[in-house]
Amino acid sequence: MGRKKKVVEQTVPVEPQHTQEELALMARHPGRAIQPGSLTPPPGKRSVVILCPSCGQTRQVYLADLHQVKLCPSCTVKARKEAARARRQARKETQQ
Ligand SMILES: [Zn+2]
């Protein structure tokens, strides 16, 4: 008694499906993990919710900005700082 039964899960839990439009957006913008069903319907400014590949936070992005947005705001700042530091470092090394 008290033995835990090992549950072998073979079926993937029911997940919301990406719409054709969302699939097309992901094909056009590689690296964006669009949350299934998050694309807002027309009319008006349409947006999707993407998942930050770095920390997993969600972020709402207008379609017009999707080509330049990949990370959540905090990771974008972090990535920018790191890129600047790398550039500074590279410059320092070439001067020595
Ligand atoms: Zn992030």
JSON list of C-alpha atoms and ligand atoms in Angstrom, two decimals:
[
{"chain": "A", "resi": 1, "resn": "MET", "atom": "CA", "xyz": [0.00, 0.00, 0.00]},
{"chain": "A", "resi": 2, "resn": "GLY", "atom": "CA", "xyz": [1.02, 3.56, -0.45]},
{"chain": "A", "resi": 3, "resn": "ARG", "atom": "CA", "xyz": [2.90, 2.75, -3.58]},
{"chain": "A", "resi": 4, "resn": "LYS", "atom": "CA", "xyz": [2.50, 5.35, -6.20]},
{"chain": "A", "resi": 5, "resn": "LYS", "atom": "CA", "xyz": [1.26, 4.09, -9.47]},
{"chain": "A", "resi": 6, "resn": "LYS", "atom": "CA", "xyz": [3.45, 5.19, -12.28]},
{"chain": "A", "resi": 7, "resn": "VAL", "atom": "CA", "xyz": [1.37, 7.12, -14.70]},
{"chain": "A", "resi": 8, "resn": "VAL", "atom": "CA", "xyz": [2.55, 6.95, -18.24]},
{"chain": "A", "resi": 9, "resn": "GLU", "atom": "CA", "xyz": [1.13, 9.87, -20.09]},
{"chain": "A", "resi": 10, "resn": "GLN", "atom": "CA", "xyz": [1.06, 9.35, -23.77]},
{"chain": "A", "resi": 11, "resn": "THR", "atom": "CA", "xyz": [-1.60, 11.74, -24.82]},
{"chain": "A", "resi": 12, "resn": "VAL", "atom": "CA", "xyz": [-0.68, 15.38, -24.95]},
{"chain": "A", "resi": 13, "resn": "PRO", "atom": "CA", "xyz": [-3.15, 17.51, -23.02]},
{"chain": "A", "resi": 14, "resn": "VAL", "atom": "CA", "xyz": [-5.55, 19.38, -25.21]},
{"chain": "A", "resi": 15, "resn": "GLU", "atom": "CA", "xyz": [-3.81, 22.52, -26.27]},
{"chain": "A", "resi": 16, "resn": "PRO", "atom": "CA", "xyz": [-5.29, 25.45, -28.06]},
{"chain": "A", "resi": 17, "resn": "GLN", "atom": "CA", "xyz": [-4.46, 25.27, -31.72]},
{"chain": "A", "resi": 18, "resn": "HIS", "atom": "CA", "xyz": [-2.68, 27.89, -33.74]},
{"chain": "A", "resi": 19, "resn": "THR", "atom": "CA", "xyz": [-4.86, 29.46, -36.37]},
{"chain": "A", "resi": 20, "resn": "GLN", "atom": "CA", "xyz": [-3.72, 29.50, -39.98]},
{"chain": "A", "resi": 21, "resn": "GLU", "atom": "CA", "xyz": [-2.92, 33.18, -39.63]},
{"chain": "A", "resi": 22, "resn": "GLU", "atom": "CA", "xyz": [-0.80, 32.58, -36.55]},
{"chain": "A", "resi": 23, "resn": "LEU", "atom": "CA", "xyz": [1.09, 29.81, -38.31]},
{"chain": "A", "resi": 24, "resn": "ALA", "atom": "CA", "xyz": [1.71, 32.14, -41.22]},
{"chain": "A", "resi": 25, "resn": "LEU", "atom": "CA", "xyz": [2.97, 34.82, -38.86]},
{"chain": "A", "resi": 26, "resn": "MET", "atom": "CA", "xyz": [5.37, 32.42, -37.21]},
{"chain": "A", "resi": 27, "resn": "ALA", "atom": "CA", "xyz": [6.63, 31.31, -40.60]},
{"chain": "A", "resi": 28, "resn": "ARG", "atom": "CA", "xyz": [7.19, 34.93, -41.56]},
{"chain": "A", "resi": 29, "resn": "HIS", "atom": "CA", "xyz": [8.82, 35.80, -38.25]},
{"chain": "A", "resi": 30, "resn": "PRO", "atom": "CA", "xyz": [10.98, 32.84, -37.19]},
{"chain": "A", "resi": 31, "resn": "GLY", "atom": "CA", "xyz": [11.79, 32.60, -33.51]},
{"chain": "A", "resi": 32, "resn": "ARG", "atom": "CA", "xyz": [8.51, 34.03, -32.29]},
{"chain": "A", "resi": 33, "resn": "ALA", "atom": "CA", "xyz": [6.53, 31.70, -30.10]},
{"chain": "A", "resi": 34, "resn": "ILE", "atom": "CA", "xyz": [3.02, 32.96, -30.65]},
{"chain": "A", "resi": 35, "resn": "GLN", "atom": "CA", "xyz": [0.47, 31.89, -28.09]},
{"chain": "A", "resi": 36, "resn": "PRO", "atom": "CA", "xyz": [-2.20, 29.86, -29.86]},
{"chain": "A", "resi": 37, "resn": "GLY", "atom": "CA", "xyz": [-5.41, 31.78, -30.34]},
{"chain": "A", "resi": 38, "resn": "SER", "atom": "CA", "xyz": [-3.95, 35.07, -29.16]},
{"chain": "A", "resi": 39, "resn": "LEU", "atom": "CA", "xyz": [-4.26, 36.90, -32.46]},
{"chain": "A", "resi": 40, "resn": "THR", "atom": "CA", "xyz": [-6.91, 39.56, -32.04]},
{"chain": "A", "resi": 41, "resn": "PRO", "atom": "CA", "xyz": [-9.61, 39.66, -34.70]},
{"chain": "A", "resi": 42, "resn": "PRO", "atom": "CA", "xyz": [-10.07, 42.60, -37.04]},
{"chain": "A", "resi": 43, "resn": "PRO", "atom": "CA", "xyz": [-11.01, 45.42, -37.24]},
{"chain": "A", "resi": 44, "resn": "GLY", "atom": "CA", "xyz": [-8.54, 47.64, -35.48]},
{"chain": "A", "resi": 45, "resn": "LYS", "atom": "CA", "xyz": [-4.90, 47.25, -34.64]},
{"chain": "A", "resi": 46, "resn": "ARG", "atom": "CA", "xyz": [-4.27, 43.54, -34.44]},
{"chain": "A", "resi": 47, "resn": "SER", "atom": "CA", "xyz": [-1.94, 42.03, -31.90]},
{"chain": "A", "resi": 48, "resn": "VAL", "atom": "CA", "xyz": [-0.65, 38.68, -30.76]},
{"chain": "A", "resi": 49, "resn": "VAL", "atom": "CA", "xyz": [0.81, 37.40, -27.54]},
{"chain": "A", "resi": 50, "resn": "ILE", "atom": "CA", "xyz": [4.31, 36.02, -27.83]},
{"chain": "A", "resi": 51, "resn": "LEU", "atom": "CA", "xyz": [6.27, 33.99, -25.33]},
{"chain": "A", "resi": 52, "resn": "CYS", "atom": "CA", "xyz": [9.70, 35.31, -24.47]},
{"chain": "A", "resi": 53, "resn": "PRO", "atom": "CA", "xyz": [12.18, 32.56, -25.48]},
{"chain": "A", "resi": 54, "resn": "SER", "atom": "CA", "xyz": [14.55, 33.71, -22.77]},
{"chain": "A", "resi": 55, "resn": "CYS", "atom": "CA", "xyz": [12.36, 33.86, -19.65]},
{"chain": "A", "resi": 56, "resn": "GLY", "atom": "CA", "xyz": [8.96, 32.58, -20.76]},
{"chain": "A", "resi": 57, "resn": "GLN", "atom": "CA", "xyz": [7.11, 35.78, -19.99]},
{"chain": "A", "resi": 58, "resn": "THR", "atom": "CA", "xyz": [4.27, 36.70, -22.28]},
{"chain": "A", "resi": 59, "resn": "ARG", "atom": "CA", "xyz": [4.16, 39.95, -24.18]},
{"chain": "A", "resi": 60, "resn": "GLN", "atom": "CA", "xyz": [1.47, 41.48, -26.31]},
{"chain": "A", "resi": 61, "resn": "VAL", "atom": "CA", "xyz": [2.82, 42.75, -29.59]},
{"chain": "A", "resi": 62, "resn": "TYR", "atom": "CA", "xyz": [1.13, 44.62, -32.39]},
{"chain": "A", "resi": 63, "resn": "LEU", "atom": "CA", "xyz": [1.52, 42.88, -35.73]},
{"chain": "A", "resi": 64, "resn": "ALA", "atom": "CA", "xyz": [3.25, 45.98, -37.06]},
{"chain": "A", "resi": 65, "resn": "ASP", "atom": "CA", "xyz": [5.96, 45.52, -34.44]},
{"chain": "A", "resi": 66, "resn": "LEU", "atom": "CA", "xyz": [6.31, 41.77, -34.63]},
{"chain": "A", "resi": 67, "resn": "HIS", "atom": "CA", "xyz": [9.25, 41.90, -37.02]},
{"chain": "A", "resi": 68, "resn": "GLN", "atom": "CA", "xyz": [11.33, 43.75, -34.43]},
{"chain": "A", "resi": 69, "resn": "VAL", "atom": "CA", "xyz": [10.07, 42.18, -31.22]},
{"chain": "A", "resi": 70, "resn": "LYS", "atom": "CA", "xyz": [11.30, 38.83, -30.04]},
{"chain": "A", "resi": 71, "resn": "LEU", "atom": "CA", "xyz": [11.89, 39.12, -26.32]},
{"chain": "A", "resi": 72, "resn": "CYS", "atom": "CA", "xyz": [9.90, 40.51, -23.41]},
{"chain": "A", "resi": 73, "resn": "PRO", "atom": "CA", "xyz": [10.66, 44.11, -22.38]},
{"chain": "A", "resi": 74, "resn": "SER", "atom": "CA", "xyz": [13.06, 43.20, -19.58]},
{"chain": "A", "resi": 75, "resn": "CYS", "atom": "CA", "xyz": [14.98, 40.71, -21.71]},
{"chain": "A", "resi": 76, "resn": "THR", "atom": "CA", "xyz": [15.13, 43.25, -24.54]},
{"chain": "A", "resi": 77, "resn": "VAL", "atom": "CA", "xyz": [16.81, 45.71, -22.18]},
{"chain": "A", "resi": 78, "resn": "LYS", "atom": "CA", "xyz": [19.13, 43.01, -20.90]},
{"chain": "A", "resi": 79, "resn": "ALA", "atom": "CA", "xyz": [20.05, 41.86, -24.41]},
{"chain": "A", "resi": 80, "resn": "ARG", "atom": "CA", "xyz": [20.70, 45.44, -25.46]},
{"chain": "A", "resi": 81, "resn": "LYS", "atom": "CA", "xyz": [22.97, 46.03, -22.46]},
{"chain": "A", "resi": 82, "resn": "GLU", "atom": "CA", "xyz": [24.83, 42.81, -23.12]},
{"chain": "A", "resi": 83, "resn": "ALA", "atom": "CA", "xyz": [25.33, 43.69, -26.77]},
{"chain": "A", "resi": 84, "resn": "ALA", "atom": "CA", "xyz": [26.69, 47.09, -25.76]},
{"chain": "A", "resi": 85, "resn": "ARG", "atom": "CA", "xyz": [29.04, 45.51, -23.25]},
{"chain": "A", "resi": 86, "resn": "ALA", "atom": "CA", "xyz": [30.26, 43.01, -25.84]},
{"chain": "A", "resi": 87, "resn": "ARG", "atom": "CA", "xyz": [30.90, 45.83, -28.28]},
{"chain": "A", "resi": 88, "resn": "ARG", "atom": "CA", "xyz": [32.81, 47.81, -25.64]},
{"chain": "A", "resi": 89, "resn": "GLN", "atom": "CA", "xyz": [34.82, 44.72, -24.76]},
{"chain": "A", "resi": 90, "resn": "ALA", "atom": "CA", "xyz": [35.66, 44.05, -28.39]},
{"chain": "A", "resi": 91, "resn": "ARG", "atom": "CA", "xyz": [36.78, 47.63, -28.85]},
{"chain": "A", "resi": 92, "resn": "LYS", "atom": "CA", "xyz": [38.98, 47.47, -25.74]},
{"chain": "A", "resi": 93, "resn": "GLU", "atom": "CA", "xyz": [40.60, 44.28, -26.92]},
{"chain": "A", "resi": 94, "resn": "THR", "atom": "CA", "xyz": [41.46, 45.66, -30.32]},
{"chain": "A", "resi": 95, "resn": "GLN", "atom": "CA", "xyz": [43.04, 48.71, -28.71]},
{"chain": "A", "resi": 96, "resn": "GLN", "atom": "CA", "xyz": [45.38, 46.74, -26.49]},
{"chain": "B", "resi": 1, "resn": "ZN", "atom": "ZN", "xyz": [12.06, 37.65, -21.20]}
]
